[in-house]
Amino acid sequence: MHGALQEARHVFLQESLVKDRLSEGHRTRILEVGFGLALNFLMTSHEAKNTSTAIDYVALECNLLNADQLRKMQYANFLNEYSLGDRFYRWREQFPDDMGPGVYEFQDGTLIKLTLLVGDALRAEPEGYFDAIYLDAFSPDANPELWTVDFLKKLAGLMAPGGCLSTYSAKGAVRRALKEAGLDVIKRPGPPGKREMLVAIRRA
Ligand SMILES: C[S@@+](CC[C@H](N)C(=O)[O-])C[C@H]1O[C@@H](n2cnc3c(N)ncnc32)[C@H](O)[C@@H]1O
């Protein structure tokens, strides 16, 4: 669990510059591709609370886990976010396990707003522009549809000028596809145990 959190902090919070933005007090819009176990959401919410800075977090997910499955991961406890975790899991309990396609909103106080776009990310239509994108789909081999030039172009079109996309993948094919999508791509040191990762910036 510690390794997963350390990796998520490095690749997403730090390298996407979300951590810097929040510590400077800038309200931040984040788009996540693949909400999964909610680790990145809880970790980013924790940082928002620590810095008293608001986040508007939009996440794309085709298969949202149920409350028990999310609770079992214990990520909220590991982050010492017992009450946020509790509110979030209870919120999830209102809906059926098999949450159909749609837009679902969770709000926690004035700092945290989550919009879950449940359904295929290829068809999702997030509104507005984002300061950061967490590209956390499964690997390009396992989840090729979320690493195509077309999909990355769609993400690039959702980035605010100067916005930053980060991903754990350092594959040459991903680097080339991000460039083809019109972004400036930079190789960065990966988290412990991983030599490299990528960030991609939309020119201001
Ligand atoms: C690596 S996991 C994400 C982990 C997550 N970011 C976290 O913090 O726990 C990848 C996620 O992408 C989702 N996914 C895969 N293909 C998708 C698609 N076409 N549309 C939407 N979500 C997809 C999977 O269901 C899975 O939950």
PDB file of C-alpha atoms and ligand atoms in Angstrom:
ATOM      1  CA  MET A   1       0.000   0.000   0.000  1.00  0.00           C
ATOM      2  CA  HIS A   2       2.847   2.329   0.847  1.00  0.00           C
ATOM      3  CA  GLY A   3       4.414   1.633  -2.576  1.00  0.00           C
ATOM      4  CA  ALA A   4       1.152   2.350  -4.409  1.00  0.00           C
ATOM      5  CA  LEU A   5       0.715   5.619  -2.562  1.00  0.00           C
ATOM      6  CA  GLN A   6       4.326   6.662  -3.077  1.00  0.00           C
ATOM      7  CA  GLU A   7       4.031   5.947  -6.804  1.00  0.00           C
ATOM      8  CA  ALA A   8       0.713   7.799  -7.115  1.00  0.00           C
ATOM      9  CA  ARG A   9       2.117  10.803  -5.262  1.00  0.00           C
ATOM     10  CA  HIS A  10       5.139  10.975  -7.487  1.00  0.00           C
ATOM     11  CA  VAL A  11       3.564  10.329 -10.896  1.00  0.00           C
ATOM     12  CA  PHE A  12       0.290  12.167 -10.475  1.00  0.00           C
ATOM     13  CA  LEU A  13       0.321  14.687  -7.633  1.00  0.00           C
ATOM     14  CA  GLN A  14       3.894  15.892  -8.021  1.00  0.00           C
ATOM     15  CA  GLU A  15       4.737  15.526 -11.705  1.00  0.00           C
ATOM     16  CA  SER A  16       1.408  16.930 -12.928  1.00  0.00           C
ATOM     17  CA  LEU A  17       2.262  20.056 -10.870  1.00  0.00           C
ATOM     18  CA  VAL A  18      -1.015  19.694  -8.951  1.00  0.00           C
ATOM     19  CA  LYS A  19       0.926  19.639  -5.686  1.00  0.00           C
ATOM     20  CA  ASP A  20       2.643  22.956  -6.536  1.00  0.00           C
ATOM     21  CA  ARG A  21      -0.590  24.562  -7.695  1.00  0.00           C
ATOM     22  CA  LEU A  22      -2.403  23.594  -4.502  1.00  0.00           C
ATOM     23  CA  SER A  23       0.428  24.713  -2.258  1.00  0.00           C
ATOM     24  CA  GLU A  24       0.308  28.094  -4.044  1.00  0.00           C
ATOM     25  CA  GLY A  25      -3.437  28.295  -3.359  1.00  0.00           C
ATOM     26  CA  HIS A  26      -4.644  27.886  -6.955  1.00  0.00           C
ATOM     27  CA  ARG A  27      -8.013  26.165  -7.319  1.00  0.00           C
ATOM     28  CA  THR A  28      -7.269  23.247  -9.617  1.00  0.00           C
ATOM     29  CA  ARG A  29      -9.296  21.298 -12.170  1.00  0.00           C
ATOM     30  CA  ILE A  30      -8.135  17.728 -12.666  1.00  0.00           C
ATOM     31  CA  LEU A  31      -9.300  15.171 -15.211  1.00  0.00           C
ATOM     32  CA  GLU A  32      -8.551  11.553 -14.415  1.00  0.00           C
ATOM     33  CA  VAL A  33      -8.692   8.775 -16.988  1.00  0.00           C
ATOM     34  CA  GLY A  34      -9.493   5.635 -14.961  1.00  0.00           C
ATOM     35  CA  PHE A  35     -10.895   6.293 -11.461  1.00  0.00           C
ATOM     36  CA  GLY A  36     -10.321   2.675 -10.403  1.00  0.00           C
ATOM     37  CA  LEU A  37      -9.738   2.258  -6.671  1.00  0.00           C
ATOM     38  CA  ALA A  38     -10.058   6.011  -5.957  1.00  0.00           C
ATOM     39  CA  LEU A  39      -6.479   6.232  -4.714  1.00  0.00           C
ATOM     40  CA  ASN A  40      -5.581   9.282  -6.812  1.00  0.00           C
ATOM     41  CA  PHE A  41      -8.825  10.999  -5.879  1.00  0.00           C
ATOM     42  CA  LEU A  42      -8.366  10.459  -2.140  1.00  0.00           C
ATOM     43  CA  MET A  43      -4.697  11.412  -2.276  1.00  0.00           C
ATOM     44  CA  THR A  44      -5.447  14.630  -4.195  1.00  0.00           C
ATOM     45  CA  SER A  45      -8.340  15.464  -1.840  1.00  0.00           C
ATOM     46  CA  HIS A  46      -5.999  14.997   1.119  1.00  0.00           C
ATOM     47  CA  GLU A  47      -3.587  17.509  -0.422  1.00  0.00           C
ATOM     48  CA  ALA A  48      -6.446  19.941  -1.157  1.00  0.00           C
ATOM     49  CA  LYS A  49      -7.504  19.804   2.490  1.00  0.00           C
ATOM     50  CA  ASN A  50      -3.934  20.212   3.759  1.00  0.00           C
ATOM     51  CA  THR A  51      -3.479  23.305   1.629  1.00  0.00           C
ATOM     52  CA  SER A  52      -7.062  24.603   2.046  1.00  0.00           C
ATOM     53  CA  THR A  53      -7.320  24.862  -1.737  1.00  0.00           C
ATOM     54  CA  ALA A  54     -10.288  23.689  -3.780  1.00  0.00           C
ATOM     55  CA  ILE A  55     -10.202  20.942  -6.391  1.00  0.00           C
ATOM     56  CA  ASP A  56     -12.709  20.220  -9.128  1.00  0.00           C
ATOM     57  CA  TYR A  57     -11.984  16.581  -9.922  1.00  0.00           C
ATOM     58  CA  VAL A  58     -13.578  14.929 -12.947  1.00  0.00           C
ATOM     59  CA  ALA A  59     -12.976  11.226 -13.436  1.00  0.00           C
ATOM     60  CA  LEU A  60     -13.757   8.840 -16.296  1.00  0.00           C
ATOM     61  CA  GLU A  61     -14.531   5.256 -15.353  1.00  0.00           C
ATOM     62  CA  CYS A  62     -16.422   2.483 -17.152  1.00  0.00           C
ATOM     63  CA  ASN A  63     -16.619   0.081 -14.231  1.00  0.00           C
ATOM     64  CA  LEU A  64     -17.082   1.852 -10.917  1.00  0.00           C
ATOM     65  CA  LEU A  65     -16.398  -0.445  -7.956  1.00  0.00           C
ATOM     66  CA  ASN A  66     -19.023  -0.731  -5.236  1.00  0.00           C
ATOM     67  CA  ALA A  67     -18.643   0.781  -1.757  1.00  0.00           C
ATOM     68  CA  ASP A  68     -17.411  -2.444  -0.136  1.00  0.00           C
ATOM     69  CA  GLN A  69     -14.743  -2.965  -2.757  1.00  0.00           C
ATOM     70  CA  LEU A  70     -13.554   0.644  -2.403  1.00  0.00           C
ATOM     71  CA  ARG A  71     -13.645   0.499   1.401  1.00  0.00           C
ATOM     72  CA  LYS A  72     -11.610  -2.701   1.451  1.00  0.00           C
ATOM     73  CA  MET A  73      -8.676  -0.926  -0.176  1.00  0.00           C
ATOM     74  CA  GLN A  74      -8.289   1.129   3.038  1.00  0.00           C
ATOM     75  CA  TYR A  75      -6.669   3.988   1.131  1.00  0.00           C
ATOM     76  CA  ALA A  76      -8.659   6.615   3.052  1.00  0.00           C
ATOM     77  CA  ASN A  77      -7.482   5.157   6.373  1.00  0.00           C
ATOM     78  CA  PHE A  78      -3.930   4.984   5.154  1.00  0.00           C
ATOM     79  CA  LEU A  79      -4.136   8.709   4.345  1.00  0.00           C
ATOM     80  CA  ASN A  80      -5.751   9.430   7.741  1.00  0.00           C
ATOM     81  CA  GLU A  81      -8.841  10.605   5.884  1.00  0.00           C
ATOM     82  CA  TYR A  82     -11.313   8.518   7.871  1.00  0.00           C
ATOM     83  CA  SER A  83     -14.244  10.920   7.683  1.00  0.00           C
ATOM     84  CA  LEU A  84     -13.776  11.882   4.015  1.00  0.00           C
ATOM     85  CA  GLY A  85     -13.490   8.165   3.182  1.00  0.00           C
ATOM     86  CA  ASP A  86     -16.600   7.386   5.191  1.00  0.00           C
ATOM     87  CA  ARG A  87     -18.632  10.109   3.471  1.00  0.00           C
ATOM     88  CA  PHE A  88     -17.426   9.023   0.055  1.00  0.00           C
ATOM     89  CA  TYR A  89     -18.167   5.301   0.588  1.00  0.00           C
ATOM     90  CA  ARG A  90     -21.605   6.120   2.034  1.00  0.00           C
ATOM     91  CA  TRP A  91     -22.295   8.302  -0.981  1.00  0.00           C
ATOM     92  CA  ARG A  92     -21.402   5.341  -3.244  1.00  0.00           C
ATOM     93  CA  GLU A  93     -23.800   3.121  -1.275  1.00  0.00           C
ATOM     94  CA  GLN A  94     -26.824   5.125  -2.482  1.00  0.00           C
ATOM     95  CA  PHE A  95     -26.365   3.733  -5.987  1.00  0.00           C
ATOM     96  CA  PRO A  96     -26.649   0.178  -7.258  1.00  0.00           C
ATOM     97  CA  ASP A  97     -23.445  -1.864  -7.472  1.00  0.00           C
ATOM     98  CA  ASP A  98     -23.729  -1.825 -11.213  1.00  0.00           C
ATOM     99  CA  MET A  99     -23.766   1.940 -11.645  1.00  0.00           C
ATOM    100  CA  GLY A 100     -25.016   2.655 -15.154  1.00  0.00           C
ATOM    101  CA  PRO A 101     -23.588   5.253 -17.518  1.00  0.00           C
ATOM    102  CA  GLY A 102     -24.201   8.807 -16.369  1.00  0.00           C
ATOM    103  CA  VAL A 103     -22.868  11.824 -14.497  1.00  0.00           C
ATOM    104  CA  TYR A 104     -22.627  11.495 -10.696  1.00  0.00           C
ATOM    105  CA  GLU A 105     -21.500  14.197  -8.299  1.00  0.00           C
ATOM    106  CA  PHE A 106     -19.975  13.996  -4.848  1.00  0.00           C
ATOM    107  CA  GLN A 107     -19.204  17.150  -2.884  1.00  0.00           C
ATOM    108  CA  ASP A 108     -17.254  17.293   0.367  1.00  0.00           C
ATOM    109  CA  GLY A 109     -17.364  20.681   2.085  1.00  0.00           C
ATOM    110  CA  THR A 110     -16.250  23.637   0.029  1.00  0.00           C
ATOM    111  CA  LEU A 111     -12.932  22.194  -1.106  1.00  0.00           C
ATOM    112  CA  ILE A 112     -13.717  18.946  -2.860  1.00  0.00           C
ATOM    113  CA  LYS A 113     -15.972  18.384  -5.820  1.00  0.00           C
ATOM    114  CA  LEU A 114     -15.925  15.094  -7.691  1.00  0.00           C
ATOM    115  CA  THR A 115     -17.788  14.495 -10.950  1.00  0.00           C
ATOM    116  CA  LEU A 116     -17.740  10.885 -12.059  1.00  0.00           C
ATOM    117  CA  LEU A 117     -18.489  10.311 -15.714  1.00  0.00           C
ATOM    118  CA  VAL A 118     -19.408   6.643 -15.681  1.00  0.00           C
ATOM    119  CA  GLY A 119     -19.186   5.003 -19.084  1.00  0.00           C
ATOM    120  CA  ASP A 120     -16.649   4.490 -21.828  1.00  0.00           C
ATOM    121  CA  ALA A 121     -14.002   7.218 -21.667  1.00  0.00           C
ATOM    122  CA  LEU A 122     -13.941   7.309 -25.463  1.00  0.00           C
ATOM    123  CA  ARG A 123     -17.457   8.719 -25.467  1.00  0.00           C
ATOM    124  CA  ALA A 124     -17.194  10.945 -22.374  1.00  0.00           C
ATOM    125  CA  GLU A 125     -17.711  14.668 -22.781  1.00  0.00           C
ATOM    126  CA  PRO A 126     -16.086  16.464 -19.849  1.00  0.00           C
ATOM    127  CA  GLU A 127     -16.873  20.165 -19.723  1.00  0.00           C
ATOM    128  CA  GLY A 128     -14.360  22.998 -19.661  1.00  0.00           C
ATOM    129  CA  TYR A 129     -10.580  22.952 -19.483  1.00  0.00           C
ATOM    130  CA  PHE A 130      -8.295  21.183 -17.050  1.00  0.00           C
ATOM    131  CA  ASP A 131      -5.087  22.255 -15.323  1.00  0.00           C
ATOM    132  CA  ALA A 132      -3.959  18.651 -15.028  1.00  0.00           C
ATOM    133  CA  ILE A 133      -4.763  15.265 -16.514  1.00  0.00           C
ATOM    134  CA  TYR A 134      -3.941  12.031 -14.717  1.00  0.00           C
ATOM    135  CA  LEU A 135      -3.662   9.438 -17.493  1.00  0.00           C
ATOM    136  CA  ASP A 136      -4.039   6.307 -15.384  1.00  0.00           C
ATOM    137  CA  ALA A 137      -5.609   3.786 -17.736  1.00  0.00           C
ATOM    138  CA  PHE A 138      -4.280   0.236 -17.692  1.00  0.00           C
ATOM    139  CA  SER A 139      -1.099  -0.252 -19.736  1.00  0.00           C
ATOM    140  CA  PRO A 140      -1.100   0.448 -23.489  1.00  0.00           C
ATOM    141  CA  ASP A 141      -0.969  -3.312 -24.114  1.00  0.00           C
ATOM    142  CA  ALA A 142      -3.940  -4.038 -21.838  1.00  0.00           C
ATOM    143  CA  ASN A 143      -6.011  -0.931 -22.620  1.00  0.00           C
ATOM    144  CA  PRO A 144      -4.898   0.203 -26.131  1.00  0.00           C
ATOM    145  CA  GLU A 145      -8.010   2.300 -26.890  1.00  0.00           C
ATOM    146  CA  LEU A 146      -7.028   4.867 -24.241  1.00  0.00           C
ATOM    147  CA  TRP A 147      -3.550   5.459 -25.699  1.00  0.00           C
ATOM    148  CA  THR A 148      -4.400   6.174 -29.344  1.00  0.00           C
ATOM    149  CA  VAL A 149      -3.479   9.473 -31.003  1.00  0.00           C
ATOM    150  CA  ASP A 150      -7.193  10.196 -31.425  1.00  0.00           C
ATOM    151  CA  PHE A 151      -7.955   9.787 -27.728  1.00  0.00           C
ATOM    152  CA  LEU A 152      -4.832  11.718 -26.700  1.00  0.00           C
ATOM    153  CA  LYS A 153      -5.892  14.528 -29.083  1.00  0.00           C
ATOM    154  CA  LYS A 154      -9.224  14.617 -27.297  1.00  0.00           C
ATOM    155  CA  LEU A 155      -7.390  14.948 -23.955  1.00  0.00           C
ATOM    156  CA  ALA A 156      -5.058  17.611 -25.368  1.00  0.00           C
ATOM    157  CA  GLY A 157      -8.126  19.608 -26.446  1.00  0.00           C
ATOM    158  CA  LEU A 158      -9.372  19.560 -22.850  1.00  0.00           C
ATOM    159  CA  MET A 159      -6.179  20.999 -21.366  1.00  0.00           C
ATOM    160  CA  ALA A 160      -5.914  24.630 -20.315  1.00  0.00           C
ATOM    161  CA  PRO A 161      -2.926  26.469 -21.818  1.00  0.00           C
ATOM    162  CA  GLY A 162       0.075  25.450 -19.696  1.00  0.00           C
ATOM    163  CA  GLY A 163      -1.883  22.422 -18.443  1.00  0.00           C
ATOM    164  CA  CYS A 164       0.054  19.273 -17.667  1.00  0.00           C
ATOM    165  CA  LEU A 165      -0.759  15.616 -18.362  1.00  0.00           C
ATOM    166  CA  SER A 166       1.179  12.992 -16.431  1.00  0.00           C
ATOM    167  CA  THR A 167       1.388   9.257 -16.914  1.00  0.00           C
ATOM    168  CA  TYR A 168       3.422   6.396 -15.500  1.00  0.00           C
ATOM    169  CA  SER A 169       4.106   5.052 -18.997  1.00  0.00           C
ATOM    170  CA  ALA A 170       7.410   5.929 -20.635  1.00  0.00           C
ATOM    171  CA  LYS A 171       6.869   3.844 -23.763  1.00  0.00           C
ATOM    172  CA  GLY A 172       8.231   5.267 -27.015  1.00  0.00           C
ATOM    173  CA  ALA A 173       4.857   4.721 -28.697  1.00  0.00           C
ATOM    174  CA  VAL A 174       3.095   6.740 -25.976  1.00  0.00           C
ATOM    175  CA  ARG A 175       5.672   9.515 -26.239  1.00  0.00           C
ATOM    176  CA  ARG A 176       5.200   9.725 -30.008  1.00  0.00           C
ATOM    177  CA  ALA A 177       1.416   9.630 -29.731  1.00  0.00           C
ATOM    178  CA  LEU A 178       1.411  12.480 -27.178  1.00  0.00           C
ATOM    179  CA  LYS A 179       3.625  14.540 -29.518  1.00  0.00           C
ATOM    180  CA  GLU A 180       1.336  13.784 -32.428  1.00  0.00           C
ATOM    181  CA  ALA A 181      -1.548  14.975 -30.272  1.00  0.00           C
ATOM    182  CA  GLY A 182       0.190  18.375 -30.210  1.00  0.00           C
ATOM    183  CA  LEU A 183       1.727  18.314 -26.724  1.00  0.00           C
ATOM    184  CA  ASP A 184       5.291  19.053 -25.574  1.00  0.00           C
ATOM    185  CA  VAL A 185       6.526  15.810 -24.074  1.00  0.00           C
ATOM    186  CA  ILE A 186       9.156  15.559 -21.354  1.00  0.00           C
ATOM    187  CA  LYS A 187      10.712  12.410 -19.893  1.00  0.00           C
ATOM    188  CA  ARG A 188      10.914  12.617 -16.133  1.00  0.00           C
ATOM    189  CA  PRO A 189      12.436  10.345 -13.511  1.00  0.00           C
ATOM    190  CA  GLY A 190       9.901   7.742 -12.421  1.00  0.00           C
ATOM    191  CA  PRO A 191       8.977   6.773  -8.871  1.00  0.00           C
ATOM    192  CA  PRO A 192      11.350   4.450  -6.968  1.00  0.00           C
ATOM    193  CA  GLY A 193      11.865   1.289  -9.003  1.00  0.00           C
ATOM    194  CA  LYS A 194      10.908   2.900 -12.310  1.00  0.00           C
ATOM    195  CA  ARG A 195      13.466   4.787 -14.349  1.00  0.00           C
ATOM    196  CA  GLU A 196      11.229   7.077 -16.376  1.00  0.00           C
ATOM    197  CA  MET A 197       7.715   8.421 -16.818  1.00  0.00           C
ATOM    198  CA  LEU A 198       6.189  11.080 -19.075  1.00  0.00           C
ATOM    199  CA  VAL A 199       4.626  14.462 -18.688  1.00  0.00           C
ATOM    200  CA  ALA A 200       3.065  16.375 -21.586  1.00  0.00           C
ATOM    201  CA  ILE A 201       2.353  20.093 -21.549  1.00  0.00           C
ATOM    202  CA  ARG A 202      -0.069  22.101 -23.610  1.00  0.00           C
ATOM    203  CA  ARG A 203       1.796  25.143 -24.808  1.00  0.00           C
ATOM    204  CA  ALA A 204       0.525  28.400 -23.335  1.00  0.00           C
TER     205      ALA A 204
HETATM  206  C1  LIG B   1      -5.045   1.563 -13.394  1.00  0.00           C
HETATM  207  S1  LIG B   1      -6.756   1.625 -13.074  1.00  0.00           S
HETATM  208  C2  LIG B   1      -6.975   3.239 -12.389  1.00  0.00           C
HETATM  209  C3  LIG B   1      -6.488   3.397 -10.950  1.00  0.00           C
HETATM  210  C4  LIG B   1      -6.989   4.677 -10.319  1.00  0.00           C
HETATM  211  N1  LIG B   1      -6.547   5.850 -11.007  1.00  0.00           N
HETATM  212  C5  LIG B   1      -6.755   4.815  -8.819  1.00  0.00           C
HETATM  213  O1  LIG B   1      -6.264   5.864  -8.364  1.00  0.00           O
HETATM  214  O2  LIG B   1      -7.101   3.892  -8.067  1.00  0.00           O
HETATM  215  C6  LIG B   1      -7.446   1.833 -14.690  1.00  0.00           C
HETATM  216  C7  LIG B   1      -8.941   2.044 -14.720  1.00  0.00           C
HETATM  217  O3  LIG B   1      -9.334   2.395 -16.047  1.00  0.00           O
HETATM  218  C8  LIG B   1     -10.650   1.916 -16.256  1.00  0.00           C
HETATM  219  N2  LIG B   1     -10.912   1.824 -17.706  1.00  0.00           N
HETATM  220  C9  LIG B   1     -10.327   0.977 -18.604  1.00  0.00           C
HETATM  221  N3  LIG B   1     -10.818   1.185 -19.836  1.00  0.00           N
HETATM  222  C10 LIG B   1     -11.734   2.186 -19.744  1.00  0.00           C
HETATM  223  C11 LIG B   1     -12.573   2.853 -20.682  1.00  0.00           C
HETATM  224  N4  LIG B   1     -12.559   2.540 -21.992  1.00  0.00           N
HETATM  225  N5  LIG B   1     -13.373   3.836 -20.227  1.00  0.00           N
HETATM  226  C12 LIG B   1     -13.386   4.188 -18.912  1.00  0.00           C
HETATM  227  N6  LIG B   1     -12.603   3.586 -17.980  1.00  0.00           N
HETATM  228  C13 LIG B   1     -11.781   2.607 -18.383  1.00  0.00           C
HETATM  229  C14 LIG B   1     -10.636   0.550 -15.553  1.00  0.00           C
HETATM  230  O4  LIG B   1     -11.952   0.118 -15.243  1.00  0.00           O
HETATM  231  C15 LIG B   1      -9.781   0.826 -14.328  1.00  0.00           C
HETATM  232  O5  LIG B   1     -10.572   1.137 -13.214  1.00  0.00           O
END
